[in-house]
mmCIF file of C-alpha atoms and ligand atoms in Angstrom:
data_model
loop_
_atom_site.group_PDB
_atom_site.id
_atom_site.type_symbol
_atom_site.label_atom_id
_atom_site.label_comp_id
_atom_site.label_asym_id
_atom_site.label_seq_id
_atom_site.Cartn_x
_atom_site.Cartn_y
_atom_site.Cartn_z
ATOM 1 C CA UNK S 100 0.000 0.000 0.000
ATOM 2 C CA UNK S 101 1.476 3.321 -1.043
ATOM 3 C CA UNK S 102 0.370 5.121 2.122
ATOM 4 C CA UNK S 103 2.234 5.905 5.328
ATOM 5 C CA UNK S 104 1.024 4.268 8.560
ATOM 6 C CA UNK S 105 -1.530 2.056 6.873
ATOM 7 C CA UNK S 106 -1.749 -1.589 5.911
ATOM 8 C CA UNK S 107 -4.251 -4.308 5.082
ATOM 9 C CA UNK S 108 -4.524 -7.116 7.633
ATOM 10 C CA UNK S 109 -5.865 -10.468 6.477
ATOM 11 C CA UNK S 110 -7.162 -12.602 9.356
ATOM 12 C CA UNK S 111 -7.202 -16.364 9.155
ATOM 13 C CA UNK S 112 -10.495 -17.794 7.949
ATOM 14 C CA UNK S 113 -11.358 -21.071 9.661
ATOM 15 C CA UNK S 114 -14.095 -22.471 7.460
ATOM 16 C CA UNK S 115 -16.508 -25.022 8.908
ATOM 17 C CA UNK S 116 -18.385 -25.868 5.737
ATOM 18 C CA UNK S 117 -22.129 -25.494 6.287
ATOM 19 C CA UNK S 118 -21.511 -24.290 9.854
ATOM 20 C CA UNK S 119 -19.899 -20.970 9.009
ATOM 21 C CA UNK S 120 -16.476 -19.403 9.364
ATOM 22 C CA UNK S 121 -14.348 -18.125 12.245
ATOM 23 C CA UNK S 122 -11.798 -15.322 11.933
ATOM 24 C CA UNK S 123 -9.376 -14.663 14.772
ATOM 25 C CA UNK S 124 -7.597 -11.411 15.706
ATOM 26 C CA UNK S 125 -4.773 -11.961 18.192
ATOM 27 C CA UNK S 126 -2.776 -9.209 19.866
ATOM 28 C CA UNK S 127 0.769 -8.801 18.526
ATOM 29 C CA UNK S 128 0.117 -11.543 15.964
ATOM 30 C CA UNK S 129 -2.624 -10.060 13.798
ATOM 31 C CA UNK S 130 -3.129 -6.731 15.606
ATOM 32 C CA UNK S 131 0.140 -4.793 15.961
ATOM 33 C CA UNK S 132 -0.688 -3.271 19.384
ATOM 34 C CA UNK S 133 -2.338 -4.025 22.719
ATOM 35 C CA UNK S 134 -6.076 -3.324 22.394
ATOM 36 C CA UNK S 135 -7.490 -1.099 25.149
ATOM 37 C CA UNK S 136 -10.822 -0.320 23.499
ATOM 38 C CA UNK S 137 -13.283 -1.855 21.049
ATOM 39 C CA UNK S 138 -16.195 0.072 19.552
ATOM 40 C CA UNK S 139 -18.898 -0.597 16.970
ATOM 41 C CA UNK S 140 -20.512 1.639 14.378
ATOM 42 C CA UNK S 141 -23.951 0.627 13.084
ATOM 43 C CA UNK S 142 -27.410 1.960 12.073
ATOM 44 C CA UNK S 143 -25.794 3.220 8.882
ATOM 45 C CA UNK S 144 -28.895 2.975 6.661
ATOM 46 C CA UNK S 145 -28.608 6.589 5.529
ATOM 47 C CA UNK S 146 -27.186 7.117 2.030
ATOM 48 C CA UNK S 147 -25.427 10.335 3.036
ATOM 49 C CA UNK S 148 -23.800 9.046 6.245
ATOM 50 C CA UNK S 149 -20.228 10.272 6.441
ATOM 51 C CA UNK S 150 -17.960 9.434 9.382
ATOM 52 C CA UNK S 151 -14.325 9.926 10.277
ATOM 53 C CA UNK S 152 -13.003 13.132 8.642
ATOM 54 C CA UNK S 153 -10.129 13.260 11.077
ATOM 55 C CA UNK S 154 -6.664 11.955 11.866
ATOM 56 C CA UNK S 155 -5.151 10.845 15.146
ATOM 57 C CA UNK S 156 -1.902 12.109 16.602
ATOM 58 C CA UNK S 157 -0.929 8.859 18.320
ATOM 59 C CA UNK S 158 -3.807 6.380 18.337
ATOM 60 C CA UNK S 159 -3.440 3.122 16.407
ATOM 61 C CA UNK S 160 -6.527 1.240 15.243
ATOM 62 C CA UNK S 161 -7.638 -1.659 13.097
ATOM 63 C CA UNK S 162 -11.044 -1.282 11.474
ATOM 64 C CA UNK S 163 -13.110 -4.289 10.398
ATOM 65 C CA UNK S 164 -16.342 -4.436 8.426
ATOM 66 C CA UNK S 165 -18.227 -7.188 10.275
ATOM 67 C CA UNK S 166 -21.238 -7.049 7.967
ATOM 68 C CA UNK S 167 -22.162 -5.279 4.732
ATOM 69 C CA UNK S 168 -19.739 -2.947 2.991
ATOM 70 C CA UNK S 169 -18.417 0.616 2.985
ATOM 71 C CA UNK S 170 -15.707 2.764 1.449
ATOM 72 C CA UNK S 171 -12.703 3.887 3.458
ATOM 73 C CA UNK S 172 -10.981 7.038 2.181
ATOM 74 C CA UNK S 173 -7.353 7.409 3.286
ATOM 75 C CA UNK S 174 -4.927 10.304 2.999
ATOM 76 C CA UNK S 175 -1.438 10.448 4.540
ATOM 77 C CA UNK S 176 -0.944 14.057 3.468
ATOM 78 C CA UNK S 177 0.856 13.046 0.273
ATOM 79 C CA UNK S 178 -1.036 10.088 -1.173
ATOM 80 C CA UNK S 179 -4.755 9.327 -1.196
ATOM 81 C CA UNK S 180 -6.586 6.070 -1.693
ATOM 82 C CA UNK S 181 -10.161 4.744 -1.460
ATOM 83 C CA UNK S 182 -10.785 1.127 -0.492
ATOM 84 C CA UNK S 183 -14.113 -0.679 -0.797
ATOM 85 C CA UNK S 184 -14.311 -3.086 2.148
ATOM 86 C CA UNK S 185 -16.765 -5.985 2.290
ATOM 87 C CA UNK S 186 -14.792 -8.889 3.744
ATOM 88 C CA UNK S 187 -15.133 -9.433 7.530
ATOM 89 C CA UNK S 188 -11.751 -11.183 7.610
ATOM 90 C CA UNK S 189 -9.988 -8.091 6.249
ATOM 91 C CA UNK S 190 -8.941 -5.290 8.586
ATOM 92 C CA UNK S 191 -7.296 -1.998 7.804
ATOM 93 C CA UNK S 192 -4.569 -0.780 10.144
ATOM 94 C CA UNK S 193 -4.945 2.967 10.687
ATOM 95 C CA UNK S 194 -1.812 4.336 12.260
ATOM 96 C CA UNK S 195 -1.293 7.897 13.491
ATOM 97 C CA UNK S 196 -1.279 10.907 11.148
ATOM 98 C CA UNK S 197 -3.627 9.330 8.635
ATOM 99 C CA UNK S 198 -6.710 11.275 7.564
ATOM 100 C CA UNK S 199 -9.608 8.822 7.205
ATOM 101 C CA UNK S 200 -13.205 9.060 6.066
ATOM 102 C CA UNK S 201 -15.880 6.339 5.970
ATOM 103 C CA UNK S 202 -18.815 6.614 3.560
ATOM 104 C CA UNK S 203 -21.011 4.809 1.038
ATOM 105 C CA UNK S 204 -22.218 2.342 3.659
ATOM 106 C CA UNK S 205 -24.519 -0.516 2.737
ATOM 107 C CA UNK S 206 -27.749 -0.392 4.814
ATOM 108 C CA UNK S 207 -26.626 -3.409 6.847
ATOM 109 C CA UNK S 208 -23.048 -2.252 7.434
ATOM 110 C CA UNK S 209 -21.522 -2.858 10.880
ATOM 111 C CA UNK S 210 -17.974 -1.685 11.611
ATOM 112 C CA UNK S 211 -15.870 -2.891 14.535
ATOM 113 C CA UNK S 212 -12.730 -1.027 15.564
ATOM 114 C CA UNK S 213 -9.915 -2.186 17.855
ATOM 115 C CA UNK S 214 -7.983 0.749 19.326
ATOM 116 C CA UNK S 215 -4.667 1.012 21.159
ATOM 117 C CA UNK S 216 -5.924 3.529 23.731
ATOM 118 C CA UNK S 217 -8.977 4.922 25.500
ATOM 119 C CA UNK S 218 -11.076 7.631 23.900
ATOM 120 C CA UNK S 219 -9.275 10.975 24.095
ATOM 121 C CA UNK S 220 -10.621 13.916 22.106
ATOM 122 C CA UNK S 221 -7.271 15.743 22.336
ATOM 123 C CA UNK S 222 -5.708 13.031 20.144
ATOM 124 C CA UNK S 223 -8.033 13.988 17.239
ATOM 125 C CA UNK S 224 -7.222 16.418 14.435
ATOM 126 C CA UNK S 225 -10.651 17.224 13.000
ATOM 127 C CA UNK S 226 -9.704 19.991 10.582
ATOM 128 C CA UNK S 227 -7.923 19.119 7.313
ATOM 129 C CA UNK S 228 -5.773 22.294 7.206
ATOM 130 C CA UNK S 229 -4.690 21.644 10.785
ATOM 131 C CA UNK S 230 -3.787 18.092 9.744
ATOM 132 C CA UNK S 231 -1.541 19.398 6.933
ATOM 133 C CA UNK S 232 0.111 21.895 9.304
ATOM 134 C CA UNK S 233 0.573 19.201 11.933
ATOM 135 C CA UNK S 234 2.407 17.008 9.390
ATOM 136 C CA UNK S 235 4.594 19.923 8.331
ATOM 137 C CA UNK S 236 5.570 20.596 11.959
ATOM 138 C CA UNK S 237 6.400 16.931 12.585
ATOM 139 C CA UNK S 238 9.110 16.971 9.875
HETATM 140 C C1 LIG Z 520 -11.985 6.725 14.256
HETATM 141 C C2 LIG Z 520 -13.072 6.222 13.404
HETATM 142 C C3 LIG Z 520 -12.675 5.017 12.617
HETATM 143 C C4 LIG Z 520 -16.827 8.306 22.574
HETATM 144 O O1 LIG Z 520 -17.331 8.925 23.518
HETATM 145 N N1 LIG Z 520 -15.997 7.245 22.798
HETATM 146 C C5 LIG Z 520 -15.424 6.525 21.781
HETATM 147 O O2 LIG Z 520 -14.670 5.573 22.062
HETATM 148 C C6 LIG Z 520 -15.725 6.896 20.438
HETATM 149 C C7 LIG Z 520 -15.112 6.116 19.264
HETATM 150 C C8 LIG Z 520 -16.549 7.964 20.214
HETATM 151 N N2 LIG Z 520 -17.090 8.644 21.266
HETATM 152 C C9 LIG Z 520 -18.003 9.768 20.999
HETATM 153 C C10 LIG Z 520 -17.305 11.042 20.525
HETATM 154 C C11 LIG Z 520 -18.345 11.701 19.658
HETATM 155 O O3 LIG Z 520 -19.182 12.505 20.461
HETATM 156 O O4 LIG Z 520 -18.896 9.403 19.967
HETATM 157 C C12 LIG Z 520 -19.167 10.518 19.136
HETATM 158 C C13 LIG Z 520 -18.870 10.188 17.678
HETATM 159 O O5 LIG Z 520 -17.453 10.031 17.524
HETATM 160 P P1 LIG Z 520 -16.718 10.405 16.157
HETATM 161 O O6 LIG Z 520 -17.352 11.587 15.542
HETATM 162 O O7 LIG Z 520 -15.245 10.490 16.446
HETATM 163 O O8 LIG Z 520 -17.046 9.109 15.267
HETATM 164 P P2 LIG Z 520 -16.369 8.660 13.900
HETATM 165 O O9 LIG Z 520 -17.152 7.508 13.403
HETATM 166 O O10 LIG Z 520 -16.208 9.818 13.003
HETATM 167 O O11 LIG Z 520 -14.907 8.177 14.315
HETATM 168 C C14 LIG Z 520 -14.731 6.955 15.005
HETATM 169 C C15 LIG Z 520 -13.663 7.147 16.090
HETATM 170 O O12 LIG Z 520 -14.044 8.217 16.966
HETATM 171 C C16 LIG Z 520 -12.315 7.486 15.488
HETATM 172 O O13 LIG Z 520 -11.297 7.358 16.461
HETATM 173 O O14 LIG Z 520 -10.815 6.669 13.889
HETATM 174 O O15 LIG Z 520 -14.301 5.948 14.095
#
């Protein structure tokens, strides 16, 4: 992936034929950090729903689409990329300093996010110009 602080994570799929499939996310094996928080995003049956629109200063996360599909827009300040996600065994690692936007949700979409720290509003950069300035000052 040609983006800083971002990668696709493919979880194992343990297929039990007619009895379904298990995917497993293990700390430091599949998830590159200790998970302190898990949250879900759902009730996305609104065509204009738009979430994210921010970057984090330090937080690391892996975002999974447990059901349905959505588009994840990513921007590391230099390169941009949109990914359509519809596979519950595929996670996207969102490291720090990565502007991300979630949109184009299917009505039945459910997202699950594993995060390296507790919720802390001061870790968010919610303005795109501030994000660009923040990156400039980090150099
Ligand atoms: C992210 C993307 C992928 C809390 O009180 N605790 C929490 O742990 C979270 C995640 C949110 N909130 C509150 C803060 C806001 O008042 O829930 C409200 C909505 O949060 P936000 O606008 O940040 O939601 P998203 O979907 O834009 O962003 C969320 C995460 O906040 C963010 O870290 O990277 O999902």
